[in-house]
Amino acid sequence: MDVNIYRVPMSGPEDVSGLKKLVDSGEIKPEEIVAVLGKTEGNGCVNDFTRGYATQSFKLYLSRELDKSMDEIGETVAFVMSGGTEGVMSPHATIFTKKQIEAEEKDEKSLALSVGFTKEFLPEEMGRMEMVKEVKRVVLELMKETGIENKEDVHFVQIKTPLLTSDRINDAYSRGKDVAVEDTYKSMGYTRGASALGVALALGEIEESKVTNDSILHDWNLYSNIASTSAGVELLNCEIILLGNSKKSVSKYRIGHSVMKDSIDLEAVIESMNDAGLEVDKLPTEEQKSRIVNILAKAEASPDGYVRDRRTTMLTDSDINHTRQARSVVNAVISSIVGDPMVYVSGGAEHQGPAGGGPIATIIEK
Amino acid sequence: MDVNIYRVPMSGPEDVSGLKKLVDSGEIKPEEIVAVLGKTEGNGCVNDFTRGYATQSFKLYLSRELDKSMDEIGETVAFVMSGGTEGVMSPHATIFTKKQIEAEEKDEKSLALSVGFTKEFLPEEMGRMEMVKEVKRVVLELMKETGIENKEDVHFVQIKTPLLTSDRINDAYSRGKDVAVEDTYKSMGYTRGASALGVALALGEIEESKVTNDSILHDWNLYSNIASTSAGVELLNCEIILLGNSKKSVSKYRIGHSVMKDSIDLEAVIESMNDAGLEVDKLPTEEQKSRIVNILAKAEASPDGYVRDRRTTMLTDSDINHTRQARSVVNAVISSIVGDPMVYVSGGAEHQGPAGGGPIATIIEK
Amino acid sequence: MDVNIYRVPMSGPEDVSGLKKLVDSGEIKPEEIVAVLGKTEGNGCVNDFTRGYATQSFKLYLSRELDKSMDEIGETVAFVMSGGTEGVMSPHATIFTKKQIEAEEKDEKSLALSVGFTKEFLPEEMGRMEMVKEVKRVVLELMKETGIENKEDVHFVQIKTPLLTSDRINDAYSRGKDVAVEDTYKSMGYTRGASALGVALALGEIEESKVTNDSILHDWNLYSNIASTSAGVELLNCEIILLGNSKKSVSKYRIGHSVMKDSIDLEAVIESMNDAGLEVDKLPTEEQKSRIVNILAKAEASPDGYVRDRRTTMLTDSDINHTRQARSVVNAVISSIVGDPMVYVSGGAEHQGPAGGGPIATIIEK
Amino acid sequence: MDVNIYRVPMSGPEDVSGLKKLVDSGEIKPEEIVAVLGKTEGNGCVNDFTRGYATQSFKLYLSRELDKSMDEIGETVAFVMSGGTEGVMSPHATIFTKKQIEAEEKDEKSLALSVGFTKEFLPEEMGRMEMVKEVKRVVLELMKETGIENKEDVHFVQIKTPLLTSDRINDAYSRGKDVAVEDTYKSMGYTRGASALGVALALGEIEESKVTNDSILHDWNLYSNIASTSAGVELLNCEIILLGNSKKSVSKYRIGHSVMKDSIDLEAVIESMNDAGLEVDKLPTEEQKSRIVNILAKAEASPDGYVRDRRTTMLTDSDINHTRQARSVVNAVISSIVGDPMVYVSGGAEHQGPAGGGPIATIIEK
């Protein structure tokens, strides 16, 4: 297997020119694209339509390029658009290509990935055990498909989940069902949390018996160190991208990860670089920075409102949603270290890393 | 002269309990207080009433404690409340006390400060040359009062300026006058910029002849490296706190500064620590962190929307004002380095440092 | 009893000049003030400090005027500040004075009122049956005090309730207690709802047996037609103002009420005018408009997101809280009918009128 | 000419199912569609991508239905998406079809319309005289095309204009040009204002000599009573829909208009109904309401912040843009009268009606 990564800036949710340029120049073969991971400039909350708009735009472009219907494109490529580019975060897309090639297994492990989809969820299943179990099932399949035997070699599992809307909630009620939560904004936390717990179960990070409907969004001791989940109104199933290192890959890239204990955990950023193989002394050098392809991180407000024993106002600010603020903070910390604000930070880290913190992964050129 | 600094958390704009505790314990003599520099949890924009509320609350407390009228308190103590604690920034007040003592001039320079007030401005004077010149006049007076002869020894000049409101604009119109700008939110930039240019002129940072009404908020090459200005609806004059190092002070603190070139300029944060005397190797140690009393910085969105050649969306986000986003970013960068989110970052750095950047000062215990 | 009402504009939360003018001219005797009902220009949500700021400012003014401590003022006058003046709503205060006079009981009923306070609530009691029962107790006391025997003669019960903050929630947890809801913004709904149910029980509008912790914010069939409750961070108990008509009052005013079925229920606005005695034909004449002293109404987003079978986006807009939008709508409807945007509309009508609607009262000069 | 109108709800910006249903049932022939006028649920400000998303979705649907490229669709159909459905405004699209039929000229005038496009504007031309003149030229062409000789028979001219973005401003600067205004949000006002003045000139509502670059957004005495302009990031030219009554039309609809003097001008709403022919007595009856097809109105905050001599806080609220608030108010007033929140209100009425007011048109079934 060979895996390549390309990071392109976007001038708006509809801007596919970065990808087009790479395709036109022959650098990317569009049929090898397996995933597009985007940061789009909406509010990252319920009514963020930039995710759907970017997805529609990328599908439309690839549909023409590959002469397939947009639905067919959607069945083979995972489009995970994460909304919210607060602070200095720069809108962009990370494009993953993959091709099967004949090659001997190597000693050194390299970047490998697989993409998969769960079934579509009913409103009453969202943010509940049905979602947890279905995500677990697909993650285990994807590990096998990626040729990763050792769970330690999985470094990042990115999931796009659906959320509840007023219409979906009314639909469940009309069929005599209830839902995990009535607040549509809050439902994003439930679906993000449930799918993260699915990853944690798949990778044996937590005990199966401890996960119930009641523990979702309540027992913060249950979490995955490598799940990164993001909710969007534009889908009904989960789209999953599993990233790890494998001897079966000949990619020139490698991935490592760490866990931020809170949103200003500078040390964890460095650790994820070192885990990928950079050997950083306190802060990366210019040469080391230039080898970083992208950093993928999750951000969330601390549930008790405190960071390093200091009161913050993210949770009591009724004008700006706390996920918007958390993204801005984590992106700023990472940007200041790598000297580039075009890194991927996604908001809402429920059951992803410890409360108030979140997973972080670094992909480097070897 | 002896100068002391106390940083106290605030649980809301009306919370004076941190100060009260220090007064009750005898650590602070209320009559020695010369300035209160607060970060309050409003939006930091036009309709941020947390600044006025905090000011009223502190005045009310000191009025009872010192048995003076609130107006009398306002004439001797500078209350500079800067609104906006986005991201992880923790609401707090920094209280400065000063007393004249008999002491020989020392070889080593230590923290010194003075506080002053301009006249009240008419709406038509706000954000214009009248403000520039009046600020310059008071800054020069304050240098003298602080016993600082060398302009290099001034490290931070904090100014609270008024802004235009609909009523004030209508008042100017009713008298046949026009105003610098009609947009009330934008007027905050004009008054911040004009008062910063007043500092720059006082300290000889720029040429007098280049500053005109037209260059205010247009010629970004004109700026001060040490001015920090903040606008609020609750006053009509400027309140000025000048901070520097002087041989005439016996304070146990010292101040240093640097200039952030952009909002993720981690290196400038370290430089300001070193300028104060910390001798940091790449990142501060725990011992060094513990000697930092507070960091004072300015933040602003880059006027062209780009940071390190990457497009950001701060200026085109019509839901969150860009000053709110800029504060969050700069606070996050500093917090991650000092391991404490309770640092002072104020938004809107027009003519304060280069475009998109801003001054930063560190006060340490020697 | 004689009761008078004065409506004064406010140029900011700290502006008491409207009241001062009436006091200085002798029109109001400050010792007769029993309640101040304000619309202040914050966001009306968790971090709205304009309510506390206005309260502090009014107390400070009355404290000087009456030579009493601010605490003493707080014990005799109810300050109910409702935040949020979205759309064209104009910030103002309605001041109620009351004096006991010797007078024969009249045939005609006139405006009468009483003011009372509940005990302070613990975080774990807020939004729960403890609050419901305590409010009921005080409302029944106030009816007696106002000389109203017939429940139909009570037309409006305005309550200011506390809410949960991060600190209060942490406090409950530290004592091994849980809270009604963890989301601080959402807690405002719980305390508003619980206190409204207290009114409904006191006035026999609903059956006692149906109200439990579980029915609060779930069973929307339970509601009061005359409760108007508003939450604020600045208090821990409930402040209650009961308004009705009584033969024991010689006031020149009278109150009537109706219930808006949804937020654009123009007909209910007219009904409340007629209930007060205006005899409006479709729309009020200029003469009739001039007799309206103030209109008091509650607003909320329809819980299913639909108004007249049309989808609205209030509940899915993650940038503007739905209470802010609902206030704007109801105020606009009323303003267009009375030709004056300075009317009182308070947000969040949980258990106050039917789902999506809310009580409305009109006070007229007879 | 025959003209038909269809109003369909939208469940999101990408929802074309309402149109699809009408096409599938044969009620609409897709080749007869000339304009789609949408209210989409973004913030209606700079970063509102719901307008582009809806346009792309409608083009995509019609492209498949008519077997034409999306660009070809864009050249024949005007897609005017107005963002912002604050308050109870319900997202929807109004679809206009037109066909040329042989028919004798009738005595009675009926609804007629034409659609046209200006050239694409350079950033330095936006919001300036170049835009004014080009819009005037196209409006005059459209009148001729619609068969309207008498200017009084034009009742509504809807225009979609471009706006300035950071990138467009930088582009102008790079070519040594300046722009009308640097603030991207504010640029929406300039392009809306300039294109409205183009309509006013075309219809002889104002004197040609009074309109200069300096009068745009300054001289509020210059305005059109029938222009309705809306800005969006997704286009570079203006799209214009001219609506009026003509003897050459056999449409079963008729249009009338009036001008709201301020945002709560209930009387003007009634006048526009009467101008269309409804004969309303104070308030419309249920039968009259049922004949209203749609109401089209413009909304803006009063530039001095006052409505009926009362201070409002729209202009000083730094958390919610004033256009968002103004839309909510005007929609609420109209909705309460017609009993339906699915009416079209577009924000930003610069030079459209008097300051703080705006044009309003009613289309009825005869």
PDB file of N, CA and C in Angstrom, chain A residues 11-33:
ATOM      1  N   SER A  11     -10.266  28.979  -0.218  1.00  0.00           N
ATOM      2  CA  SER A  11     -10.659  30.390  -0.108  1.00  0.00           C
ATOM      3  C   SER A  11     -12.134  30.529   0.261  1.00  0.00           C
ATOM      4  N   GLY A  12     -12.815  29.396   0.401  1.00  0.00           N
ATOM      5  CA  GLY A  12     -14.231  29.365   0.784  1.00  0.00           C
ATOM      6  C   GLY A  12     -14.668  27.910   0.760  1.00  0.00           C
ATOM      7  N   PRO A  13     -15.853  27.618   1.290  1.00  0.00           N
ATOM      8  CA  PRO A  13     -16.287  26.215   1.350  1.00  0.00           C
ATOM      9  C   PRO A  13     -16.411  25.571  -0.039  1.00  0.00           C
ATOM     10  N   GLU A  14     -16.631  26.390  -1.050  1.00  0.00           N
ATOM     11  CA  GLU A  14     -16.852  25.863  -2.387  1.00  0.00           C
ATOM     12  C   GLU A  14     -15.564  25.774  -3.185  1.00  0.00           C
ATOM     13  N   ASP A  15     -14.439  26.150  -2.572  1.00  0.00           N
ATOM     14  CA  ASP A  15     -13.187  26.263  -3.320  1.00  0.00           C
ATOM     15  C   ASP A  15     -12.476  24.916  -3.455  1.00  0.00           C
ATOM     16  N   VAL A  16     -12.527  24.349  -4.639  1.00  0.00           N
ATOM     17  CA  VAL A  16     -11.827  23.083  -4.902  1.00  0.00           C
ATOM     18  C   VAL A  16     -10.610  23.323  -5.782  1.00  0.00           C
ATOM     19  N   SER A  17     -10.204  24.578  -5.925  1.00  0.00           N
ATOM     20  CA  SER A  17      -9.115  24.890  -6.865  1.00  0.00           C
ATOM     21  C   SER A  17      -7.785  24.283  -6.438  1.00  0.00           C
ATOM     22  N   GLY A  18      -7.580  24.137  -5.127  1.00  0.00           N
ATOM     23  CA  GLY A  18      -6.333  23.537  -4.650  1.00  0.00           C
ATOM     24  C   GLY A  18      -6.205  22.106  -5.129  1.00  0.00           C
ATOM     25  N   LEU A  19      -7.285  21.367  -5.002  1.00  0.00           N
ATOM     26  CA  LEU A  19      -7.287  19.981  -5.486  1.00  0.00           C
ATOM     27  C   LEU A  19      -7.183  19.936  -7.008  1.00  0.00           C
ATOM     28  N   LYS A  20      -7.928  20.797  -7.663  1.00  0.00           N
ATOM     29  CA  LYS A  20      -7.931  20.835  -9.135  1.00  0.00           C
ATOM     30  C   LYS A  20      -6.514  21.031  -9.687  1.00  0.00           C
ATOM     31  N   LYS A  21      -5.769  21.913  -9.048  1.00  0.00           N
ATOM     32  CA  LYS A  21      -4.409  22.203  -9.494  1.00  0.00           C
ATOM     33  C   LYS A  21      -3.544  20.949  -9.400  1.00  0.00           C
ATOM     34  N   LEU A  22      -3.689  20.223  -8.295  1.00  0.00           N
ATOM     35  CA  LEU A  22      -2.891  19.006  -8.108  1.00  0.00           C
ATOM     36  C   LEU A  22      -3.308  17.924  -9.096  1.00  0.00           C
ATOM     37  N   VAL A  23      -4.598  17.873  -9.417  1.00  0.00           N
ATOM     38  CA  VAL A  23      -5.070  16.895 -10.396  1.00  0.00           C
ATOM     39  C   VAL A  23      -4.596  17.300 -11.794  1.00  0.00           C
ATOM     40  N   ASP A  24      -4.758  18.577 -12.121  1.00  0.00           N
ATOM     41  CA  ASP A  24      -4.363  19.061 -13.448  1.00  0.00           C
ATOM     42  C   ASP A  24      -2.869  18.853 -13.695  1.00  0.00           C
ATOM     43  N   SER A  25      -2.065  19.004 -12.642  1.00  0.00           N
ATOM     44  CA  SER A  25      -0.620  18.838 -12.800  1.00  0.00           C
ATOM     45  C   SER A  25      -0.212  17.379 -12.786  1.00  0.00           C
ATOM     46  N   GLY A  26      -1.153  16.497 -12.524  1.00  0.00           N
ATOM     47  CA  GLY A  26      -0.837  15.076 -12.515  1.00  0.00           C
ATOM     48  C   GLY A  26      -0.320  14.554 -11.188  1.00  0.00           C
ATOM     49  N   GLU A  27      -0.183  15.435 -10.207  1.00  0.00           N
ATOM     50  CA  GLU A  27       0.362  14.989  -8.914  1.00  0.00           C
ATOM     51  C   GLU A  27      -0.611  14.059  -8.199  1.00  0.00           C
ATOM     52  N   ILE A  28      -1.902  14.368  -8.316  1.00  0.00           N
ATOM     53  CA  ILE A  28      -2.922  13.499  -7.725  1.00  0.00           C
ATOM     54  C   ILE A  28      -3.706  12.827  -8.839  1.00  0.00           C
ATOM     55  N   LYS A  29      -3.868  11.501  -8.732  1.00  0.00           N
ATOM     56  CA  LYS A  29      -4.804  10.796  -9.602  1.00  0.00           C
ATOM     57  C   LYS A  29      -6.135  10.766  -8.865  1.00  0.00           C
ATOM     58  N   PRO A  30      -7.160  11.396  -9.403  1.00  0.00           N
ATOM     59  CA  PRO A  30      -8.416  11.537  -8.628  1.00  0.00           C
ATOM     60  C   PRO A  30      -9.009  10.196  -8.197  1.00  0.00           C
ATOM     61  N   GLU A  31      -8.769   9.143  -8.961  1.00  0.00           N
ATOM     62  CA  GLU A  31      -9.347   7.851  -8.592  1.00  0.00           C
ATOM     63  C   GLU A  31      -8.664   7.246  -7.369  1.00  0.00           C
ATOM     64  N   GLU A  32      -7.530   7.778  -6.971  1.00  0.00           N
ATOM     65  CA  GLU A  32      -6.829   7.263  -5.784  1.00  0.00           C
ATOM     66  C   GLU A  32      -7.224   7.984  -4.500  1.00  0.00           C
ATOM     67  N   ILE A  33      -8.048   9.027  -4.626  1.00  0.00           N
ATOM     68  CA  ILE A  33      -8.463   9.775  -3.420  1.00  0.00           C
ATOM     69  C   ILE A  33      -9.403   8.910  -2.564  1.00  0.00           C
TER      70      ILE A  33
END
